[in-house]
Coordinates of C-alpha atoms in Angstrom, one line a residue:
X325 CA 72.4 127.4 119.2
X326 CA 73.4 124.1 120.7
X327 CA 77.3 123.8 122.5
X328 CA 79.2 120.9 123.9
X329 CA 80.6 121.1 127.3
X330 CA 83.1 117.9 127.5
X331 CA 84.0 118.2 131.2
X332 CA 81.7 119.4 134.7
X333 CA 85.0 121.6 135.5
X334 CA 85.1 123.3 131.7
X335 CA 84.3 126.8 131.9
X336 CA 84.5 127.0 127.9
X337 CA 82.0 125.0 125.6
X338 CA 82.5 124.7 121.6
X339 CA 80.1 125.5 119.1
X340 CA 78.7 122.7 117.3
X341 CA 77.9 125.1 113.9
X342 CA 78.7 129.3 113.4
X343 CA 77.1 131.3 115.3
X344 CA 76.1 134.7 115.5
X345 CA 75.8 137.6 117.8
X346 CA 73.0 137.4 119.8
X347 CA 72.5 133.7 119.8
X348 CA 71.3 131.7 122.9
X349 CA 73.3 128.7 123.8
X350 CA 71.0 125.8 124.3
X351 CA 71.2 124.9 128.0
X352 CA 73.6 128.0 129.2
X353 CA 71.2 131.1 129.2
X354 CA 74.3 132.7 127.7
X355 CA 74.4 135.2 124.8
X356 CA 77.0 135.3 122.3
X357 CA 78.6 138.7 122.4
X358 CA 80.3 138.6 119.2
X359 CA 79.5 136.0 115.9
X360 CA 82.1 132.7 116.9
X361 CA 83.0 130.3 114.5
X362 CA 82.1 126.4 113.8
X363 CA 83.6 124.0 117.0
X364 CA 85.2 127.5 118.3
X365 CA 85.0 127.9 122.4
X366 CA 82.6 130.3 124.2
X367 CA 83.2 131.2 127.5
X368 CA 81.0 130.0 130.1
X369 CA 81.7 131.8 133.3
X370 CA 84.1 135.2 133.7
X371 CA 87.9 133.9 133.1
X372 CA 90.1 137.0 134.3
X373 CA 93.4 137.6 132.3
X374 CA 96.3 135.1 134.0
X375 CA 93.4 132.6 134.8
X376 CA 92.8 129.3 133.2
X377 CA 91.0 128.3 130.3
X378 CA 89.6 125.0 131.0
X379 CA 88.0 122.0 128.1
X380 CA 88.5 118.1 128.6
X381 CA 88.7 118.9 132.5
X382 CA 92.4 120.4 131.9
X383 CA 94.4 123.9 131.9
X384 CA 94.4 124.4 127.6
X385 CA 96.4 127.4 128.7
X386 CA 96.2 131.2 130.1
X387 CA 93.7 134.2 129.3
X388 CA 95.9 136.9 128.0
X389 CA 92.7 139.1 128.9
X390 CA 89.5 138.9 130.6
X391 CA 86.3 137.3 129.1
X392 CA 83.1 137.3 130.0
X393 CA 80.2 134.8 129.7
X394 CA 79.6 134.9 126.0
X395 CA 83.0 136.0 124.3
X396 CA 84.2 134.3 121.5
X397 CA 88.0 132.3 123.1
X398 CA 90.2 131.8 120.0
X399 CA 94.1 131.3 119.7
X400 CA 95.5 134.6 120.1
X401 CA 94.2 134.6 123.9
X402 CA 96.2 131.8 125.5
X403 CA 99.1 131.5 126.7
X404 CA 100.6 127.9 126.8
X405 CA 101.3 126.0 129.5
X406 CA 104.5 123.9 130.2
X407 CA 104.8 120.5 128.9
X408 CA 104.2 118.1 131.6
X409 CA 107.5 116.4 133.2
X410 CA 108.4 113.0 132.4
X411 CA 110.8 112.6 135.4
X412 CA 107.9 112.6 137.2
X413 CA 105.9 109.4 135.4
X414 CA 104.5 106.7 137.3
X415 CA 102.6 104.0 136.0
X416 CA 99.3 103.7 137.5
X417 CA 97.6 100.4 136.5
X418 CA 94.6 101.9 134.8
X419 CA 92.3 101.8 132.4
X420 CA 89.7 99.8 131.0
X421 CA 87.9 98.0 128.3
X422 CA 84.1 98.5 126.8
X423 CA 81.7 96.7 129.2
X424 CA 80.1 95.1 126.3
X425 CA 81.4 92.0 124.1
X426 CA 80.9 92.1 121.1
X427 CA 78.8 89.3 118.9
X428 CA 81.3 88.9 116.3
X429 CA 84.7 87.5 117.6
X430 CA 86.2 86.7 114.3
X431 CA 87.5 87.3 110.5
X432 CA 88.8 85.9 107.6
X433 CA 92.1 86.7 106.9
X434 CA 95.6 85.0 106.0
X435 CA 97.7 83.2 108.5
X436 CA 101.5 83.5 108.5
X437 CA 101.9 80.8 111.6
X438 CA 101.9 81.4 115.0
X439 CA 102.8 84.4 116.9
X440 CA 102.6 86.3 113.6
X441 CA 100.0 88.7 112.7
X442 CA 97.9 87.5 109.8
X443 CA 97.3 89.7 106.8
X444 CA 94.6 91.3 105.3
X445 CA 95.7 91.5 102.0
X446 CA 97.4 89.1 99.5
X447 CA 100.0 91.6 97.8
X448 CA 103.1 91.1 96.3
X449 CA 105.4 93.9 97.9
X450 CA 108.8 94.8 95.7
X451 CA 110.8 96.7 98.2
X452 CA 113.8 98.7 97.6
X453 CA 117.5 99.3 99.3
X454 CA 117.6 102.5 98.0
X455 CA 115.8 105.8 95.7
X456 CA 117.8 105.0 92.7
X457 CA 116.0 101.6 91.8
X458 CA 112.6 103.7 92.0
X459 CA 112.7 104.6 88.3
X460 CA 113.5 100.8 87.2
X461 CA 111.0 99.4 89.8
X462 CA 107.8 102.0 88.5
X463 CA 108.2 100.5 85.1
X464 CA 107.9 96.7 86.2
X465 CA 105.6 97.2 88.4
X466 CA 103.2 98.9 85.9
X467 CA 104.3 95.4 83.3
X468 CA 103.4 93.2 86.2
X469 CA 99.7 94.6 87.3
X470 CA 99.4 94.3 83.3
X471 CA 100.6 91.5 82.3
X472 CA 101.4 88.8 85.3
X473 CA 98.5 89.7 87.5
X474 CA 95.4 88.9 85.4
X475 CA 97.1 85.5 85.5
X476 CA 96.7 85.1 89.3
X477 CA 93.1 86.0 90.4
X478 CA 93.7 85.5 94.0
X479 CA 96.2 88.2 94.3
X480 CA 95.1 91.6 95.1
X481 CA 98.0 93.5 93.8
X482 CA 101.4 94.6 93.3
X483 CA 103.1 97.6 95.8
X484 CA 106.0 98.7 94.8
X485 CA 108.2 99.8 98.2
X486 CA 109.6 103.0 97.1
X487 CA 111.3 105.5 99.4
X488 CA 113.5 108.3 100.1
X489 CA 116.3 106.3 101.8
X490 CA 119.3 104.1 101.3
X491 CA 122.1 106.3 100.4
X492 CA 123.7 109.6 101.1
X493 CA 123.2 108.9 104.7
X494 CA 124.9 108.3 107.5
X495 CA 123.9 104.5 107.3
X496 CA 126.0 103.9 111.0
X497 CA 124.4 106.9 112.9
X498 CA 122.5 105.8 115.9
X499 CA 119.1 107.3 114.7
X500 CA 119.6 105.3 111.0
X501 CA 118.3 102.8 113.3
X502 CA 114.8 103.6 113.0
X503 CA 114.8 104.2 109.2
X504 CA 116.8 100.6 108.5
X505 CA 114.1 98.9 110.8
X506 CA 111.3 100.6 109.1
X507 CA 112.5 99.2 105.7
X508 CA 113.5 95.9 107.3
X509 CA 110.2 95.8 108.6
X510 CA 108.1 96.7 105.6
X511 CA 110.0 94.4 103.5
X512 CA 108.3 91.6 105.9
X513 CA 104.9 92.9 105.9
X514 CA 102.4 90.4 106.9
X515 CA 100.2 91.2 103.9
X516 CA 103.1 90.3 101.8
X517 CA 102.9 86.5 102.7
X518 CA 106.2 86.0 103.4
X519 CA 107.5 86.3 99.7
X520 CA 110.4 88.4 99.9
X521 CA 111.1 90.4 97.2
X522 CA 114.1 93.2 97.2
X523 CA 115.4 95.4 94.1
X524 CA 119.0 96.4 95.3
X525 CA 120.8 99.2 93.3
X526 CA 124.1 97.4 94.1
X527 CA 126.1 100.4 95.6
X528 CA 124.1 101.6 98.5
X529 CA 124.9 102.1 102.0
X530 CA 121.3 100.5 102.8
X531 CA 122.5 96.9 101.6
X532 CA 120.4 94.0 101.3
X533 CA 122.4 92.4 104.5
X534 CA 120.7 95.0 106.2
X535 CA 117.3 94.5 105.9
X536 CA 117.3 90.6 105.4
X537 CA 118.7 87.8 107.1
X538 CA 121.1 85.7 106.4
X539 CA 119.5 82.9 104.8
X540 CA 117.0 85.3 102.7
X541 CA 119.4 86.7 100.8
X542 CA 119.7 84.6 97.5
X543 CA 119.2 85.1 93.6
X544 CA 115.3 83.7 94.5
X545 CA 114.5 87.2 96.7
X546 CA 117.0 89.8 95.8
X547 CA 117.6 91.5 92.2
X548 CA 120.9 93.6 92.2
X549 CA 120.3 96.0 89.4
X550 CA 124.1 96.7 88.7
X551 CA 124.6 92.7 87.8
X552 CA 122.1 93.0 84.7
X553 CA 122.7 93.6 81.3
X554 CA 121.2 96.8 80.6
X555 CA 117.5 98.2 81.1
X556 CA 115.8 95.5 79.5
X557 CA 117.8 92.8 81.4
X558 CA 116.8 94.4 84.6
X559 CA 113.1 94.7 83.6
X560 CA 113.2 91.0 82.9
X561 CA 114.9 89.9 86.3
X562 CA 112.3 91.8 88.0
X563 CA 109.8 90.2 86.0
X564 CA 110.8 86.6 86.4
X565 CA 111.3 87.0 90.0
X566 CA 107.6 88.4 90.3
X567 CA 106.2 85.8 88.3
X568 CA 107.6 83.4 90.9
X569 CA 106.5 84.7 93.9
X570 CA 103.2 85.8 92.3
X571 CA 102.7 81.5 91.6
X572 CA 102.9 80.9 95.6
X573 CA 101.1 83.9 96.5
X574 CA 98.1 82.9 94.6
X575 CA 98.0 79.9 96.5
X576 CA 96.8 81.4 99.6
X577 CA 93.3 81.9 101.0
X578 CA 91.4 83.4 104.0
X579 CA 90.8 81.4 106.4
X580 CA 88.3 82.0 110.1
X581 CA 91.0 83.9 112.7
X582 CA 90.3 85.2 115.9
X583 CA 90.3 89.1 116.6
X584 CA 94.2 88.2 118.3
X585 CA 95.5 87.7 115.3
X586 CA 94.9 91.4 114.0
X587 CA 97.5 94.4 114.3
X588 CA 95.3 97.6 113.7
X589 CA 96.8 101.0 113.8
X590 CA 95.3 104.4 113.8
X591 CA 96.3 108.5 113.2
X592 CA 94.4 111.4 112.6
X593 CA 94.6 114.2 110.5
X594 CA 93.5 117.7 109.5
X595 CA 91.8 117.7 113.3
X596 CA 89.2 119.9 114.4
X597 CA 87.4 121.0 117.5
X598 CA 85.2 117.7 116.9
X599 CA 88.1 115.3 116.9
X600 CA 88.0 114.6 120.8
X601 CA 84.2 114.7 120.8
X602 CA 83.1 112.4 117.7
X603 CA 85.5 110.5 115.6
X604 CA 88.4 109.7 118.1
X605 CA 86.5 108.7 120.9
X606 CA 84.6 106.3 118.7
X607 CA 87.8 104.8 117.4
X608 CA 88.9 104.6 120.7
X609 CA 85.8 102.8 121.6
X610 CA 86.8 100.2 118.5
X611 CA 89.9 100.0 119.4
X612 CA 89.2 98.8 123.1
X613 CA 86.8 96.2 121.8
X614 CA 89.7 94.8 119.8
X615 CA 92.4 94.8 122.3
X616 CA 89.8 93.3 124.8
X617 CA 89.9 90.6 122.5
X618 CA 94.0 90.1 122.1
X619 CA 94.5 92.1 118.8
X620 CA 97.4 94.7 119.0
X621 CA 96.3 98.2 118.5
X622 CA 98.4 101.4 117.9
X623 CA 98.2 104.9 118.6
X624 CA 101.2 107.3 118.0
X625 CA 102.2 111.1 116.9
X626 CA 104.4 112.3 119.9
X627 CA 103.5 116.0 119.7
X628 CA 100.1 115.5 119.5
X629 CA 99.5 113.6 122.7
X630 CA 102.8 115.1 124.9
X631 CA 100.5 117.1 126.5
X632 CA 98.7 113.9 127.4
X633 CA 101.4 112.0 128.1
X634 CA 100.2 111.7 132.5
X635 CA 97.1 110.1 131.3
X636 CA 99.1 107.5 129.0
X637 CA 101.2 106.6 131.6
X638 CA 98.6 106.0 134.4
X639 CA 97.0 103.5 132.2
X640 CA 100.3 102.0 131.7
X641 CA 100.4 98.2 133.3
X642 CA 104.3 98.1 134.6
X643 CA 106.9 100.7 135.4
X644 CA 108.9 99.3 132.4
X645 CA 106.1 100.2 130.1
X646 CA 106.3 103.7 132.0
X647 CA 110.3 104.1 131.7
X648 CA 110.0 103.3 127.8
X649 CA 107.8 106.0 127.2
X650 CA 110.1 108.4 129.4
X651 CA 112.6 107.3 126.8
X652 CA 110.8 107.8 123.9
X653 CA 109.4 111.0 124.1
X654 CA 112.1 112.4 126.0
X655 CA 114.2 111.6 122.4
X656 CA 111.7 113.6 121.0
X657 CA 111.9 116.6 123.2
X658 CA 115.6 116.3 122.7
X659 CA 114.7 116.5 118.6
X660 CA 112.9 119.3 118.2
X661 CA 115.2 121.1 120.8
X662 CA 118.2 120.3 118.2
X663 CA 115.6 122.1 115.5
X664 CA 114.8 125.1 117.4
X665 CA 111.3 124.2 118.3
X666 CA 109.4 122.8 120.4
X667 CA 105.6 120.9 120.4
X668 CA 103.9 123.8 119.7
X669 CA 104.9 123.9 116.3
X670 CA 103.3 121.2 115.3
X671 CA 99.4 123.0 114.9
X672 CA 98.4 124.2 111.6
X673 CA 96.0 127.2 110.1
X674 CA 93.4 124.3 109.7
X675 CA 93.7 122.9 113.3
X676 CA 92.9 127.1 114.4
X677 CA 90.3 127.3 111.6
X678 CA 88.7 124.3 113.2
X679 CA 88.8 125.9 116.8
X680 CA 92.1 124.0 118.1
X681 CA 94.0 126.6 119.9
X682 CA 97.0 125.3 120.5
X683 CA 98.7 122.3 120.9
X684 CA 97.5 121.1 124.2
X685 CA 93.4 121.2 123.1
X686 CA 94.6 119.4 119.8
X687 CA 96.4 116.6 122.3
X688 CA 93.4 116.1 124.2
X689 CA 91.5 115.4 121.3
X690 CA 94.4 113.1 119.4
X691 CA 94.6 110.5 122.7
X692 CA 90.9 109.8 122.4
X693 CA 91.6 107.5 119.7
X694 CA 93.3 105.4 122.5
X695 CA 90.2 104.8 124.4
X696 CA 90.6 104.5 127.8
X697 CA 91.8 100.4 127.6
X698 CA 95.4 99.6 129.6
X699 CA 98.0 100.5 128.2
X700 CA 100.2 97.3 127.7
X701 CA 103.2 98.3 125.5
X702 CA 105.1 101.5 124.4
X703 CA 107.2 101.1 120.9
X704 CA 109.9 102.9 119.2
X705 CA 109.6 103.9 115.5
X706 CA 108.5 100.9 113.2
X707 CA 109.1 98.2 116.3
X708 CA 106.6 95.1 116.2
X709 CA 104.2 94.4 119.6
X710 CA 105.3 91.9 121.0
X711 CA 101.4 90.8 122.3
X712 CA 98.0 92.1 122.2
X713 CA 96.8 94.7 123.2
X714 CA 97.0 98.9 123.2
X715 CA 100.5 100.4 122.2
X716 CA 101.6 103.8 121.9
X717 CA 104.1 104.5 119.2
X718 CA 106.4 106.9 119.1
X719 CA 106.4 108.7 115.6
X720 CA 106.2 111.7 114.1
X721 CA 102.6 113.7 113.9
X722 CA 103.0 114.2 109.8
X723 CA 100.4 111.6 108.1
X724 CA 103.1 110.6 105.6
X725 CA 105.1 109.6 108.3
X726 CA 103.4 108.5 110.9
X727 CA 101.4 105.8 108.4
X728 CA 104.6 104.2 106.8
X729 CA 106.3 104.4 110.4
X730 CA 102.8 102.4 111.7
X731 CA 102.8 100.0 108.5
X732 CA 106.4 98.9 109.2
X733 CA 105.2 97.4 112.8
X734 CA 102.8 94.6 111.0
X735 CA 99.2 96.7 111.4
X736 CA 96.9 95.2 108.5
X737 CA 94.4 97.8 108.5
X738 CA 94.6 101.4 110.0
X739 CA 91.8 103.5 111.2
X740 CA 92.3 107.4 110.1
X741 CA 90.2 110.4 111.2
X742 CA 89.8 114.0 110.0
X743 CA 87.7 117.0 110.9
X744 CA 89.4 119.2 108.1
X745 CA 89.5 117.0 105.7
X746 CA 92.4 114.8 103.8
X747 CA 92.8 112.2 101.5
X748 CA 95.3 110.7 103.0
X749 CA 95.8 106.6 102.2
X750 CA 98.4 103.8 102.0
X751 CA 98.4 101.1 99.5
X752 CA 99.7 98.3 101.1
X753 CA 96.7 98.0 103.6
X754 CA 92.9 99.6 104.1
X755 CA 92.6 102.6 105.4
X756 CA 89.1 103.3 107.2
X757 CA 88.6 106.7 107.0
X758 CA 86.2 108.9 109.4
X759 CA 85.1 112.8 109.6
X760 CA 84.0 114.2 112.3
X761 CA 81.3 116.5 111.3
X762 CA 78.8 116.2 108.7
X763 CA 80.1 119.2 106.4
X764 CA 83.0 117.5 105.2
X765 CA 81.0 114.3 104.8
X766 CA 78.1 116.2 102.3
X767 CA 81.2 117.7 100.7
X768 CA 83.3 115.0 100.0
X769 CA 80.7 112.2 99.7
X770 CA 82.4 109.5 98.6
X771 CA 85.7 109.4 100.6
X772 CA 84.7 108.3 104.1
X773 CA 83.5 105.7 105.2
X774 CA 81.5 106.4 108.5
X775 CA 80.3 110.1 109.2
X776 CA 80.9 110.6 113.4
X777 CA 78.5 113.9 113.4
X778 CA 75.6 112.2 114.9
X779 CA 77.8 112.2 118.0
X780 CA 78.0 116.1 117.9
X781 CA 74.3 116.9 117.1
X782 CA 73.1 114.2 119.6
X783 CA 71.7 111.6 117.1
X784 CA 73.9 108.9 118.0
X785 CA 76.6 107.9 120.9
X786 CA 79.9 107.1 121.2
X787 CA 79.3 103.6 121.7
X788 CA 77.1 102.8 118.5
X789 CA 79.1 104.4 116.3
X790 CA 82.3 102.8 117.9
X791 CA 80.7 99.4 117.3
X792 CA 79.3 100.3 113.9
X793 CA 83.5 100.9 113.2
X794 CA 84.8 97.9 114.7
X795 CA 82.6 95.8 112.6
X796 CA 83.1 97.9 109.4
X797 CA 87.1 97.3 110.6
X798 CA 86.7 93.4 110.7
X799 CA 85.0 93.3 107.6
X800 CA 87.5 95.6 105.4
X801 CA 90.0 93.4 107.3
X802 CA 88.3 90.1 105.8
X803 CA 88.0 91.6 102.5
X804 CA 85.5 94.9 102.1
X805 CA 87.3 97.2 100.4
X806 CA 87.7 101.0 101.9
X807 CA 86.5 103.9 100.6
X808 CA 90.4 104.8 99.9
X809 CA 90.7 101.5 98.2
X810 CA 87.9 101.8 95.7
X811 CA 89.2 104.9 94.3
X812 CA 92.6 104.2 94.4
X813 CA 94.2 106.5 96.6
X814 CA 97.4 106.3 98.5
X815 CA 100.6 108.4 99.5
X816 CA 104.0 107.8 98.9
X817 CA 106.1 105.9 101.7
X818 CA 107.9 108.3 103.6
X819 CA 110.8 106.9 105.8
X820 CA 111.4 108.4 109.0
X821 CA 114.9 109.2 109.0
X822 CA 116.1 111.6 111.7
X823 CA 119.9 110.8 111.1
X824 CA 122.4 113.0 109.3
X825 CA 122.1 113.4 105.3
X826 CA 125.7 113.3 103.8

C-alpha cells in the first residue's frame, strides 16, 4: 500500500486508496494496525498524547492519546491549535515564480482599452438593483436568448444579474459596502463589453446612483420598472434596450493579447486529503506561470487559509501589502466572533470523510492553489487589482460566495478544484474544473476537465500537469468552452452581504 509523506519533518503520511489491516506501507516497513480510510493519516513514528501531529512540515494539532507506528489518526484525536497572531505579521519579500517560461505567451480575447482587463466572453449582462425585478428580468431574458440572440451570432449569451440584495437592508451600514461594490462591480464586468444594462425596481434602497456613475445613468442603460405601463410594457423596455446593446456587442471580436491582460481567479471545493498534494499545487503552478507573465491572479476563502496566513504574508512584497491583510482577516475574526464561532466551523462531514481533520490540514491544502509566486496585492471583498500579479482576497470560504465575490473583481475565467466532488459553476465566465483523485473523475466522467491523480499515484508531476492547466486556461480563455459550459451549469449569484437585514 503506497502513502504520501509531504514534508521530511511529517511523522504522519496519508493513504493514497483504503487500506486494510495488515497492509505494508510502500517505503515505511510499517503495518497498518487497524483498516484506515482513502487519503486518511497513518502514523509514522510513536506520537504520545499532548504531542504534535505533524503533515505539510506544520503542528495540524495535539494527540488526545498515544499512537503508535501504524494507527489509523482521524479527527476525533486532535486537538486544535491557536490561530496564528496577526499582530505579529511581517512581510518577508518572498516567493517565487516557475523556473520555466512557458512557449505560449498569448490569447485571443476582447480588449476594453488600456489598463483594463480584457474579457473572455462576449455577453450581454442585465444586472439588477434589487430581488424584486428577478421575476420580470427571468422572463426577458428567456424572450431574448429566443428571439434577439439568433440575430447576433457573435454574441455568446445573455446573463441575467440576479441577487439577493437591494432592499430590506441597511443600505448605509459600513459593511453594505462590500455588497454595493460587488453589484457595482459585476454590473461592469469585463465580459460585458462595456454595455451597461440595469433593471431598477424603482423603490429600492440599492438605487441605480449607487452602482453607476453619473454620466451612465440615462434611459439608454437603465430600465425603471415602476415607470412602465404594466407587465407587457416592462417586457418590451427590457427588450428594446437588449436589442440595442446586443447591435454593438456583436460588433466585437478577439483579438492577439498578452497573458497581462488576463484576471484569473481560483477556489476550491468539497476538498480532500489530495487537495494540497494534486490539484492545488498544480493550479498554483498555473497560476505562477501567469502572474510571471503580468496577469492578475486570485486566491481567497479566509478560513481556509487563516491557518496559513505567516506563509502569505512572508511572500508578501511591502509592509503595506502585510498591514492590509492584518486588516482583512482580522475583520473576519471579529465576524465570526459576533456569530459565536470561530474558523473551525468552517470543515464539513465531506472534508473528515476525505481525511481533513480539522481546519488547519484543510488550510494547508487550500493555499497551495497560490503557488509559491510573491505576493503582490491583498483585496477586500469584490475590489479590482490594481496590477499583475498574485492577490489574496478576502471572502467567504462558501463556493456561492466566494465565486460571485471573485467575479465582481474583473477575473474572466476561474480555476476550481474538488476532491469530494461538486458541480459548482458561474455563467458569466468559464469555470475550469479539476478533481483530485481519479475516483471522482471515473464517476463523474464528463464534468472535469483535467484529472490531478497521476500526481498522487506517481504517474505525473506537479509541473506537467500545472502546465497542461495553464494552457487548457488560455485556451477556454480564447474561446474553448469548459466542461461547465458545455452542459450548462451554473449557480445562482450570491451577494456577500454581512450588514444588518431590516
Amino acid at each position: 500500500m503506497r502513502a504520501i509523506k509531504i514534508n521530511e519533518r511529517d511523522n504522519v503520511a496519508v493513504t493514497i486508496a483504503e487500506a486494510k489491516k495488515g497492509d505494508v506501507l510502500e517505503g515505511f516497513s510499517i503495518t497498518l494496525r487497524s483498516d484506515v480510510p482513502q487519503g486518511h493519516k497513518v502514523a509514522l513514528k510513536p506520537i504520545g498524547k499532548g504531542e504534535a501531529c505533524v503533515r505539510y512540515g506544520v503542528v495540524l494539532g495535539y494527540l488526545t492519546e498515544d499512537v503508535v507506528p501504524g494507527d489509523w489518526i482521524n479527527e476525533h484525536m486532535l486537538t486544535l491549535p491557536p490561530s496564528p497572531a496577526l499582530e505579529t505579521l511581517v512581510y518577508g519579500g518572498e516567493g517565487e515564480y516557475p523556473s520555466i517560461n512557458p512557449e505560449r505567451t498569448t490569447w485571443m480575447g476582447y480588449d476594453n482599452g488600456d489598463g483594463k482587463p480584457a474579457g473572455t466572453r462576449n455577453i450581454l449582462g442585465i444586472t439588477t438593483t434589487v430581488q424584486c425585478c428577478a421575476g420580470v428580468l427571468r422572463a426577458a431574458t428567456e424572450r431574448i436568448r429566443k428571439e434577439l440572440l439568433p440575430k447576433y451570432p457573435n454574441v455568446d449569451d445573455v446573463s441575467a444579474l440576479i441577487h439577493p440584495y437591494g432592499c430590506g437592508v441597511a443600505i448605509d451600514a459600513p459593511d453594505a459596502v462590500i455588497p454595493i461594490r460587488c453589484v457595482k462591480n459585476l454590473a461592469h464586468h469585463p465580459n460585458f463589453g462595456g454595455e451597461i444594462m440595469v433593471v431598477s425596481l424603482g423603490c429600492e434602497k440599492l438605487s441605480v446612483d449607487r452602482i453607476l456613475e453619473k454620466d451612465e445613468i440615462n434611459d439608454e442603460n437603465v430600465v425603471v420598472l415602476q415607470e412602465c405601463d404594466g407587465y407587457s410594457g416592462m417586457i418590451d423596455s427590457i427588450m428594446a434596450m437588449a436589442d440595442r446593446k446586443l447591435k454593438k456587442l456583436n460588433e466585437r471580436r478577439r483579438t492577439e493579447l498578452p497573458v497581462s491582460k488576463l484576471y484569473v481567479g481560483t477556489q476550491c471545493g468539497g476538498s480532500d486529503a489530495f487537495s494540497g498534494i494534486s490539484a492545488n499545487p498544480a493550479i498554483g503552478y498555473a497560476l505562477g506561470l501567469l502572474a510571471k507573465q503580468g496577469a492578475a491572479t486570485i486566491f481567497s476563502e479566509v478560513t481556509e487559509v487563516r491557518d496559513a496566513v505567516e506563509m502569505i504574508a512572508l511572500r508578501c512584497q511591502d509592509q503595506e501589502t502585510v498591514d492590509k491583510l492584518k486588516k482583512e482577516i482580522g475583520w473576519y475574526d471579529e465576524y465570526l466572533r459576533k456569530g459565536g464561532v470561530d474558523r473551525s466551523a468552517n470543515t464539513t462531514p465531506g472534508n473528515k470523510k476525505g481525511g481533513l481533520s480539522n481546519i488547519k490540514e484543510k488550510s494547508m491544502g487550500s493555499v497551495a492553489k497560490s503557488g509559491f509566486s510573491p505576493i503582490v496585492g491583498v483585496l477586500g471583498p469584490a475590489e479590482m487589482p490594481e496590477k499583475g500579479g498574485m492577490h489574496f482576497m478576502a471572502t467567504p470560504a462558501s463556493d456561492i460566495v466566494c465565486g460571485p465575490t471573485q467575479l465582481a473583481s474583473g477575473i474572466g475565467l476561474q480555476v476550481f478544484s474538488t476532491g469530494r466532488g461538486t458541480p459548482y459553476s458561474l455563467k458569466e465566465i468559464p469555470v475550469v474544473k479539476l478533481c483530485t483523485r481519479h475516483e471522482i473523475k471515473e464517476r463523474w466522467k464528463d464534468i472535469f476537465d483535467i484529472d490531478t491523480g497521476d500526481i498522487i499515484t506517481g504517474k505525473g508531476t506537479i509541473e506537467d500537469v500545472g502546465l497542461e492547466l495553464y494552457n487548457l486556461i488560455l485556451d477556454c480563455a480564447s474561446g474553448k468552452k469548459s466542461r461547465a459550459e458545455e452542459l450548462g451549469i451554473y449557480n445562482d449569484l450570491i451577494i456577500d452581504n454581512p450588514a444588518p437585514i431590516t
